[in-house]
């Protein structure tokens, strides 16, 4: 699948958002767009999470976290694979994010500008003066955003080429022959 | 009516019966059919056919719903098997789930099983080393267990025989403590593994770092093509089953070969409950099986029975095969069956970083996994305050560095275009344990499973010798890593229970004396010589080597003996 069709697919997956009213802040009463068994995350929190993921890995000349619907992966991994403790902290931390945004920028996270979002999350990354659940939420979101992004079909076919069948092993491979900025750097 | 019965008995009569279709049973099937015997293989699990039944084998990482990770409900429902590193989203379906086949842990024991055609040969890590003279002579020299009735010379030709067929890659290193085999080309050490090899060679005479020897076709021979297998393609996704037949498994190699003879009948979904013993003939006459779905019982008959249900299940089955003659289990006159169970101590690891070899990395994947350090403690003489010793794995890889404390554009850039970090180096211990009478399995006195088999009670634990050995591993490897200039050295005691090594052995040990052992030098029950036990249950001691290659060699050797003895009209 080439990059264009890949992006089309992401657009389809993200299509649920398009059904919402033009207003970009979905109401809290709506459930999340994906079925969740353990997490109680509403449509608005889902959108907040999507923006958190996007702040961590933003769109540049390559797709951002939102283009790849990485937040849906984050939700699925949390809902299916995480401990109840981690799930609880994640949910609490997601709520605290809006409080922190209110205090600093007088808006919920979704109302903040990209620069304000970045400043806020960089602060949480330092950890100082933020509640522990918020820090824990952020760390979990960051870890899963990275694994979701680097485990995505886009990343493993367009950025590096994941090789199912490498058919070789060289234990003395010169780094100068590895081009990490090229699609294929043999590190899969 | 009488005739019908006779016909039905005839239809259920074979020359030989093999119980279990895993690593050992697959070899028994191949050898028996190869010598012209009409052979029945009975397997309690479902059928798994090569390639056709490897559903995840060609899946891309993003096609797994959880990227390979285990969902929490799977982990919670399966605390035991979830501790096995290979029980992940891609190979979960080949492992026994905790609730399906309960057992009783008198002491903590992680019993990792694969009930299916092929057994655990599908998911194994394919490490294969021969035993040496020092291993077979161990109990006699160091005064534990009983003397092995065989020596390295007895097994050496059979190692060669199975290695040629299975395909073992390795390097002829010329070490007395780890004899060379019939090798396909070895997988090379990488830059840092090789650097460590040279450091050890300079600074520690008598210690060796070699390429790990493994059951992969690095360069197939004609016999491997004849098996329908081709060169290993370095996927290192082997636990899913390999479409190339790049590694040895019963499914890819021995069972299809046996099938081609036209003499094999393979019956999956049949639990063997017991082996039938005939007082008049003073021999085993066959087996009683239960169909896993219908629960109907059937009997099958043969002159020769190979018990290859996997070490602890072989104990269970023999202990459950009671008769007037053998009230404590088939061949168990001395009451030692189920006792002197051994395993490998895999509870220690060490990791470090290396700042050199900065201009190098690796490309592709290494099926062998890296290097191997044969046992160097107490080999030629006793030199420490513990008995026996440990082998160790060695693995180095070049990590990628993502900027840790950043998000946004710069962070993304570091993920799209990562820089190389330092090399990381790791090693794990593979320690020999001393089989003791107090490490045993027995039948649960009351509880049975769905198929009428008593549950197995397992009572196996580490001892003081294991603790001292582990400390020595930490000390020696910390020192060797320091001497090699590695930094950030961290030792890690996993605290894992016995069993997770998946190298459980013993309980039906070989020996010379029927008073102190259960099997003779040909793996025949002393007291019922047409029953052969050639899986891990037969092991008198455990050595440090990965055990499966030895099970294969002992199986081929025992079949050869059984068929020759039968032709002579001998005891079998
Ligand atoms: C993840 C993993 C990594 C491993 N790595 C290595 C390694 O690197 N090197 C190495 O040497 N070994 C390794 N092993 C161990 C290796 O797999 C075993 O030593 C080997 O498979 C044992 O062979 P077996 O024939 O005795 O038992 P199995 O292969 O387990 O086969 C026994 C068969 O008998 C069947 N059975 C049991 N009870 C009955 C009954 N009552 N009736 C009928 N059938 C029955 C079972 O269903 C099974 O199919 C590893 C194992 C695992 C799981
Ligand atoms: S490493 Fe070799 S044997 Fe393993 S899956 Fe790959 S090709 Fe098959």
PDB file of C-alpha atoms in Angstrom, chain A:
ATOM      1  CA  UNK A   1       0.000   0.000   0.000  1.00  0.00           C
ATOM      2  CA  UNK A   2       1.526   3.359  -0.939  1.00  0.00           C
ATOM      3  CA  UNK A   3       1.548   6.351   1.250  1.00  0.00           C
ATOM      4  CA  UNK A   4      -1.454   8.019  -0.361  1.00  0.00           C
ATOM      5  CA  UNK A   5      -3.759   5.026   0.079  1.00  0.00           C
ATOM      6  CA  UNK A   6      -2.339   4.594   3.566  1.00  0.00           C
ATOM      7  CA  UNK A   7      -3.402   8.107   4.423  1.00  0.00           C
ATOM      8  CA  UNK A   8      -6.805   7.480   2.912  1.00  0.00           C
ATOM      9  CA  UNK A   9      -7.267   4.537   5.229  1.00  0.00           C
ATOM     10  CA  UNK A  10      -6.320   6.614   8.215  1.00  0.00           C
ATOM     11  CA  UNK A  11      -8.851   9.187   7.116  1.00  0.00           C
ATOM     12  CA  UNK A  12     -11.497   6.469   7.056  1.00  0.00           C
ATOM     13  CA  UNK A  13     -10.584   5.237  10.507  1.00  0.00           C
ATOM     14  CA  UNK A  14     -10.656   8.744  11.811  1.00  0.00           C
ATOM     15  CA  UNK A  15     -13.978   9.206  10.018  1.00  0.00           C
ATOM     16  CA  UNK A  16     -15.994   8.870  13.204  1.00  0.00           C
ATOM     17  CA  UNK A  17     -14.842  12.337  14.142  1.00  0.00           C
ATOM     18  CA  UNK A  18     -16.302  13.743  10.923  1.00  0.00           C
ATOM     19  CA  UNK A  19     -19.796  12.701  11.995  1.00  0.00           C
ATOM     20  CA  UNK A  20     -19.592  15.032  14.937  1.00  0.00           C
ATOM     21  CA  UNK A  21     -20.877  18.596  14.714  1.00  0.00           C
ATOM     22  CA  UNK A  22     -18.503  21.071  13.109  1.00  0.00           C
ATOM     23  CA  UNK A  23     -17.588  22.304  16.545  1.00  0.00           C
ATOM     24  CA  UNK A  24     -14.235  20.659  17.278  1.00  0.00           C
ATOM     25  CA  UNK A  25     -15.036  19.998  20.929  1.00  0.00           C
ATOM     26  CA  UNK A  26     -17.226  16.927  21.030  1.00  0.00           C
ATOM     27  CA  UNK A  27     -19.606  16.894  23.966  1.00  0.00           C
ATOM     28  CA  UNK A  28     -18.739  14.862  27.020  1.00  0.00           C
ATOM     29  CA  UNK A  29     -22.044  12.976  26.843  1.00  0.00           C
ATOM     30  CA  UNK A  30     -21.037  11.038  23.722  1.00  0.00           C
ATOM     31  CA  UNK A  31     -19.153   7.787  24.246  1.00  0.00           C
ATOM     32  CA  UNK A  32     -15.755   7.138  22.713  1.00  0.00           C
ATOM     33  CA  UNK A  33     -15.775   6.101  19.056  1.00  0.00           C
ATOM     34  CA  UNK A  34     -14.360   2.661  19.851  1.00  0.00           C
ATOM     35  CA  UNK A  35     -15.828   0.044  22.191  1.00  0.00           C
ATOM     36  CA  UNK A  36     -14.066   0.029  25.577  1.00  0.00           C
ATOM     37  CA  UNK A  37     -14.573  -2.592  28.263  1.00  0.00           C
ATOM     38  CA  UNK A  38     -12.741  -1.072  31.208  1.00  0.00           C
ATOM     39  CA  UNK A  39     -11.999   2.558  30.526  1.00  0.00           C
ATOM     40  CA  UNK A  40     -14.705   5.171  30.875  1.00  0.00           C
ATOM     41  CA  UNK A  41     -13.539   7.642  28.258  1.00  0.00           C
ATOM     42  CA  UNK A  42     -16.061   9.909  26.548  1.00  0.00           C
ATOM     43  CA  UNK A  43     -15.879  11.450  23.096  1.00  0.00           C
ATOM     44  CA  UNK A  44     -14.418  14.658  24.434  1.00  0.00           C
ATOM     45  CA  UNK A  45     -11.686  12.899  26.376  1.00  0.00           C
ATOM     46  CA  UNK A  46     -10.936  10.824  23.309  1.00  0.00           C
ATOM     47  CA  UNK A  47     -10.395  14.031  21.363  1.00  0.00           C
ATOM     48  CA  UNK A  48      -8.230  15.391  24.166  1.00  0.00           C
ATOM     49  CA  UNK A  49      -6.116  12.230  24.057  1.00  0.00           C
ATOM     50  CA  UNK A  50      -5.816  12.527  20.279  1.00  0.00           C
ATOM     51  CA  UNK A  51      -4.420  16.035  20.747  1.00  0.00           C
ATOM     52  CA  UNK A  52      -2.036  14.852  23.454  1.00  0.00           C
ATOM     53  CA  UNK A  53      -0.710  12.199  21.066  1.00  0.00           C
ATOM     54  CA  UNK A  54      -0.463  14.799  18.303  1.00  0.00           C
ATOM     55  CA  UNK A  55       1.462  17.132  20.594  1.00  0.00           C
ATOM     56  CA  UNK A  56       3.939  14.333  21.322  1.00  0.00           C
ATOM     57  CA  UNK A  57       4.328  13.378  17.641  1.00  0.00           C
ATOM     58  CA  UNK A  58       2.951  16.255  15.529  1.00  0.00           C
ATOM     59  CA  UNK A  59       2.327  16.371  11.820  1.00  0.00           C
ATOM     60  CA  UNK A  60       5.316  17.717   9.931  1.00  0.00           C
ATOM     61  CA  UNK A  61       6.205  16.758   6.386  1.00  0.00           C
ATOM     62  CA  UNK A  62       5.332  13.263   7.637  1.00  0.00           C
ATOM     63  CA  UNK A  63       2.026  12.216   9.206  1.00  0.00           C
ATOM     64  CA  UNK A  64       1.396  13.043  12.846  1.00  0.00           C
ATOM     65  CA  UNK A  65      -0.071  10.801  15.538  1.00  0.00           C
ATOM     66  CA  UNK A  66      -3.589  11.894  14.645  1.00  0.00           C
ATOM     67  CA  UNK A  67      -3.168  10.965  10.982  1.00  0.00           C
ATOM     68  CA  UNK A  68      -2.379   7.426  12.109  1.00  0.00           C
ATOM     69  CA  UNK A  69      -5.168   7.378  14.739  1.00  0.00           C
ATOM     70  CA  UNK A  70      -2.525   6.504  17.286  1.00  0.00           C
ATOM     71  CA  UNK A  71      -4.859   7.551  20.118  1.00  0.00           C
ATOM     72  CA  UNK A  72      -7.177   4.655  19.234  1.00  0.00           C
ATOM     73  CA  UNK A  73      -4.237   2.287  19.620  1.00  0.00           C
ATOM     74  CA  UNK A  74      -3.423   3.905  22.971  1.00  0.00           C
ATOM     75  CA  UNK A  75      -6.999   3.354  24.124  1.00  0.00           C
ATOM     76  CA  UNK A  76      -7.065  -0.250  22.940  1.00  0.00           C
ATOM     77  CA  UNK A  77      -3.766  -1.154  24.590  1.00  0.00           C
ATOM     78  CA  UNK A  78      -4.825   0.485  27.842  1.00  0.00           C
ATOM     79  CA  UNK A  79      -8.245  -1.082  27.803  1.00  0.00           C
ATOM     80  CA  UNK A  80      -7.021  -4.597  26.958  1.00  0.00           C
ATOM     81  CA  UNK A  81      -3.496  -4.905  28.332  1.00  0.00           C
ATOM     82  CA  UNK A  82      -2.992  -2.533  31.270  1.00  0.00           C
ATOM     83  CA  UNK A  83      -3.555  -3.197  34.949  1.00  0.00           C
ATOM     84  CA  UNK A  84      -6.603  -1.661  36.668  1.00  0.00           C
ATOM     85  CA  UNK A  85      -4.170   0.598  38.556  1.00  0.00           C
ATOM     86  CA  UNK A  86      -2.666   1.959  35.381  1.00  0.00           C
ATOM     87  CA  UNK A  87      -6.114   2.402  33.870  1.00  0.00           C
ATOM     88  CA  UNK A  88      -7.339   4.302  36.910  1.00  0.00           C
ATOM     89  CA  UNK A  89      -4.303   6.597  36.953  1.00  0.00           C
ATOM     90  CA  UNK A  90      -4.679   7.196  33.221  1.00  0.00           C
ATOM     91  CA  UNK A  91      -8.292   8.221  33.547  1.00  0.00           C
ATOM     92  CA  UNK A  92      -7.662  10.421  36.569  1.00  0.00           C
ATOM     93  CA  UNK A  93      -4.640  11.989  34.880  1.00  0.00           C
ATOM     94  CA  UNK A  94      -6.634  12.721  31.741  1.00  0.00           C
ATOM     95  CA  UNK A  95      -9.104  14.688  33.899  1.00  0.00           C
ATOM     96  CA  UNK A  96      -6.297  16.503  35.724  1.00  0.00           C
ATOM     97  CA  UNK A  97      -4.885  17.596  32.382  1.00  0.00           C
ATOM     98  CA  UNK A  98      -7.872  19.867  31.824  1.00  0.00           C
ATOM     99  CA  UNK A  99      -7.552  21.295  35.348  1.00  0.00           C
ATOM    100  CA  UNK A 100      -3.885  22.026  34.737  1.00  0.00           C
ATOM    101  CA  UNK A 101      -4.761  23.651  31.412  1.00  0.00           C
ATOM    102  CA  UNK A 102      -7.445  25.766  33.130  1.00  0.00           C
ATOM    103  CA  UNK A 103      -4.997  26.959  35.765  1.00  0.00           C
ATOM    104  CA  UNK A 104      -2.276  27.885  33.337  1.00  0.00           C
ATOM    105  CA  UNK A 105      -4.147  28.939  30.214  1.00  0.00           C
ATOM    106  CA  UNK A 106      -7.715  29.474  31.455  1.00  0.00           C
ATOM    107  CA  UNK A 107      -9.010  26.900  28.988  1.00  0.00           C
ATOM    108  CA  UNK A 108      -9.467  23.159  28.781  1.00  0.00           C
ATOM    109  CA  UNK A 109      -6.664  21.354  26.933  1.00  0.00           C
ATOM    110  CA  UNK A 110      -8.687  21.303  23.722  1.00  0.00           C
ATOM    111  CA  UNK A 111      -9.059  25.073  23.840  1.00  0.00           C
ATOM    112  CA  UNK A 112      -5.319  25.646  24.119  1.00  0.00           C
ATOM    113  CA  UNK A 113      -3.181  26.588  21.145  1.00  0.00           C
ATOM    114  CA  UNK A 114      -0.649  24.012  19.931  1.00  0.00           C
ATOM    115  CA  UNK A 115       2.116  26.071  21.561  1.00  0.00           C
ATOM    116  CA  UNK A 116       0.267  26.134  24.896  1.00  0.00           C
ATOM    117  CA  UNK A 117      -0.337  22.389  24.697  1.00  0.00           C
ATOM    118  CA  UNK A 118       3.315  21.758  24.031  1.00  0.00           C
ATOM    119  CA  UNK A 119       4.418  24.010  26.908  1.00  0.00           C
ATOM    120  CA  UNK A 120       1.989  22.307  29.278  1.00  0.00           C
ATOM    121  CA  UNK A 121       3.040  18.756  28.372  1.00  0.00           C
ATOM    122  CA  UNK A 122       6.716  19.692  28.495  1.00  0.00           C
ATOM    123  CA  UNK A 123       6.062  20.866  32.023  1.00  0.00           C
ATOM    124  CA  UNK A 124       4.422  17.543  32.886  1.00  0.00           C
ATOM    125  CA  UNK A 125       7.403  15.765  31.344  1.00  0.00           C
ATOM    126  CA  UNK A 126       9.627  17.563  33.900  1.00  0.00           C
ATOM    127  CA  UNK A 127       7.145  16.381  36.534  1.00  0.00           C
ATOM    128  CA  UNK A 128       7.475  19.406  38.829  1.00  0.00           C
ATOM    129  CA  UNK A 129       4.321  20.627  40.516  1.00  0.00           C
ATOM    130  CA  UNK A 130       1.924  18.264  38.760  1.00  0.00           C
ATOM    131  CA  UNK A 131      -0.210  15.588  40.414  1.00  0.00           C
ATOM    132  CA  UNK A 132       1.242  12.088  40.146  1.00  0.00           C
ATOM    133  CA  UNK A 133      -1.707  10.690  38.166  1.00  0.00           C
ATOM    134  CA  UNK A 134      -1.214  13.374  35.533  1.00  0.00           C
ATOM    135  CA  UNK A 135       2.463  12.498  35.269  1.00  0.00           C
ATOM    136  CA  UNK A 136       1.598   8.823  35.065  1.00  0.00           C
ATOM    137  CA  UNK A 137      -1.062   9.516  32.401  1.00  0.00           C
ATOM    138  CA  UNK A 138       1.438  11.456  30.376  1.00  0.00           C
ATOM    139  CA  UNK A 139       4.158   8.804  30.597  1.00  0.00           C
ATOM    140  CA  UNK A 140       1.753   6.056  29.587  1.00  0.00           C
ATOM    141  CA  UNK A 141       0.403   8.158  26.730  1.00  0.00           C
ATOM    142  CA  UNK A 142       3.923   8.932  25.520  1.00  0.00           C
ATOM    143  CA  UNK A 143       5.104   5.325  25.693  1.00  0.00           C
ATOM    144  CA  UNK A 144       2.054   4.036  23.837  1.00  0.00           C
ATOM    145  CA  UNK A 145       2.104   6.886  21.320  1.00  0.00           C
ATOM    146  CA  UNK A 146       5.656   5.968  20.384  1.00  0.00           C
ATOM    147  CA  UNK A 147       4.951   2.234  20.177  1.00  0.00           C
ATOM    148  CA  UNK A 148       1.721   2.891  18.254  1.00  0.00           C
ATOM    149  CA  UNK A 149       3.469   5.161  15.801  1.00  0.00           C
ATOM    150  CA  UNK A 150       6.543   2.993  15.267  1.00  0.00           C
ATOM    151  CA  UNK A 151       4.434  -0.176  15.151  1.00  0.00           C
ATOM    152  CA  UNK A 152       2.032   1.241  12.559  1.00  0.00           C
ATOM    153  CA  UNK A 153       1.843   0.015   9.031  1.00  0.00           C
ATOM    154  CA  UNK A 154       2.761   3.478   7.835  1.00  0.00           C
ATOM    155  CA  UNK A 155       5.968   3.558   9.845  1.00  0.00           C
ATOM    156  CA  UNK A 156       6.989  -0.002   9.058  1.00  0.00           C
ATOM    157  CA  UNK A 157       6.387   0.311   5.336  1.00  0.00           C
ATOM    158  CA  UNK A 158       7.174   3.958   4.535  1.00  0.00           C
ATOM    159  CA  UNK A 159       9.684   5.099   7.154  1.00  0.00           C
ATOM    160  CA  UNK A 160      11.665   1.946   7.701  1.00  0.00           C
ATOM    161  CA  UNK A 161      10.956  -1.226   5.829  1.00  0.00           C
ATOM    162  CA  UNK A 162      10.105  -3.990   8.270  1.00  0.00           C
ATOM    163  CA  UNK A 163      11.490  -7.153   6.771  1.00  0.00           C
ATOM    164  CA  UNK A 164       9.595 -10.331   7.495  1.00  0.00           C
ATOM    165  CA  UNK A 165      12.279 -12.295   5.683  1.00  0.00           C
ATOM    166  CA  UNK A 166      15.677 -10.604   5.921  1.00  0.00           C
ATOM    167  CA  UNK A 167      17.627 -13.625   4.625  1.00  0.00           C
ATOM    168  CA  UNK A 168      20.903 -12.371   6.032  1.00  0.00           C
ATOM    169  CA  UNK A 169      22.884 -11.646   9.145  1.00  0.00           C
ATOM    170  CA  UNK A 170      25.964  -9.513   9.328  1.00  0.00           C
ATOM    171  CA  UNK A 171      27.414  -9.005  12.794  1.00  0.00           C
ATOM    172  CA  UNK A 172      29.957  -6.444  11.603  1.00  0.00           C
ATOM    173  CA  UNK A 173      27.861  -4.006   9.641  1.00  0.00           C
ATOM    174  CA  UNK A 174      29.572  -0.617   9.174  1.00  0.00           C
ATOM    175  CA  UNK A 175      27.433   2.207  10.454  1.00  0.00           C
ATOM    176  CA  UNK A 176      28.555   4.360   7.555  1.00  0.00           C
ATOM    177  CA  UNK A 177      26.636   1.992   5.280  1.00  0.00           C
ATOM    178  CA  UNK A 178      23.464   2.497   7.278  1.00  0.00           C
ATOM    179  CA  UNK A 179      21.448   5.443   6.176  1.00  0.00           C
ATOM    180  CA  UNK A 180      19.048   6.200   8.964  1.00  0.00           C
ATOM    181  CA  UNK A 181      17.404   8.949   6.996  1.00  0.00           C
ATOM    182  CA  UNK A 182      16.604   6.588   4.160  1.00  0.00           C
ATOM    183  CA  UNK A 183      13.483   4.478   4.237  1.00  0.00           C
ATOM    184  CA  UNK A 184      15.353   1.260   4.714  1.00  0.00           C
ATOM    185  CA  UNK A 185      17.990   1.035   7.372  1.00  0.00           C
ATOM    186  CA  UNK A 186      17.996  -2.690   8.087  1.00  0.00           C
ATOM    187  CA  UNK A 187      17.309  -2.246  11.770  1.00  0.00           C
ATOM    188  CA  UNK A 188      13.923  -3.937  11.777  1.00  0.00           C
TER     189      UNK A 188
END
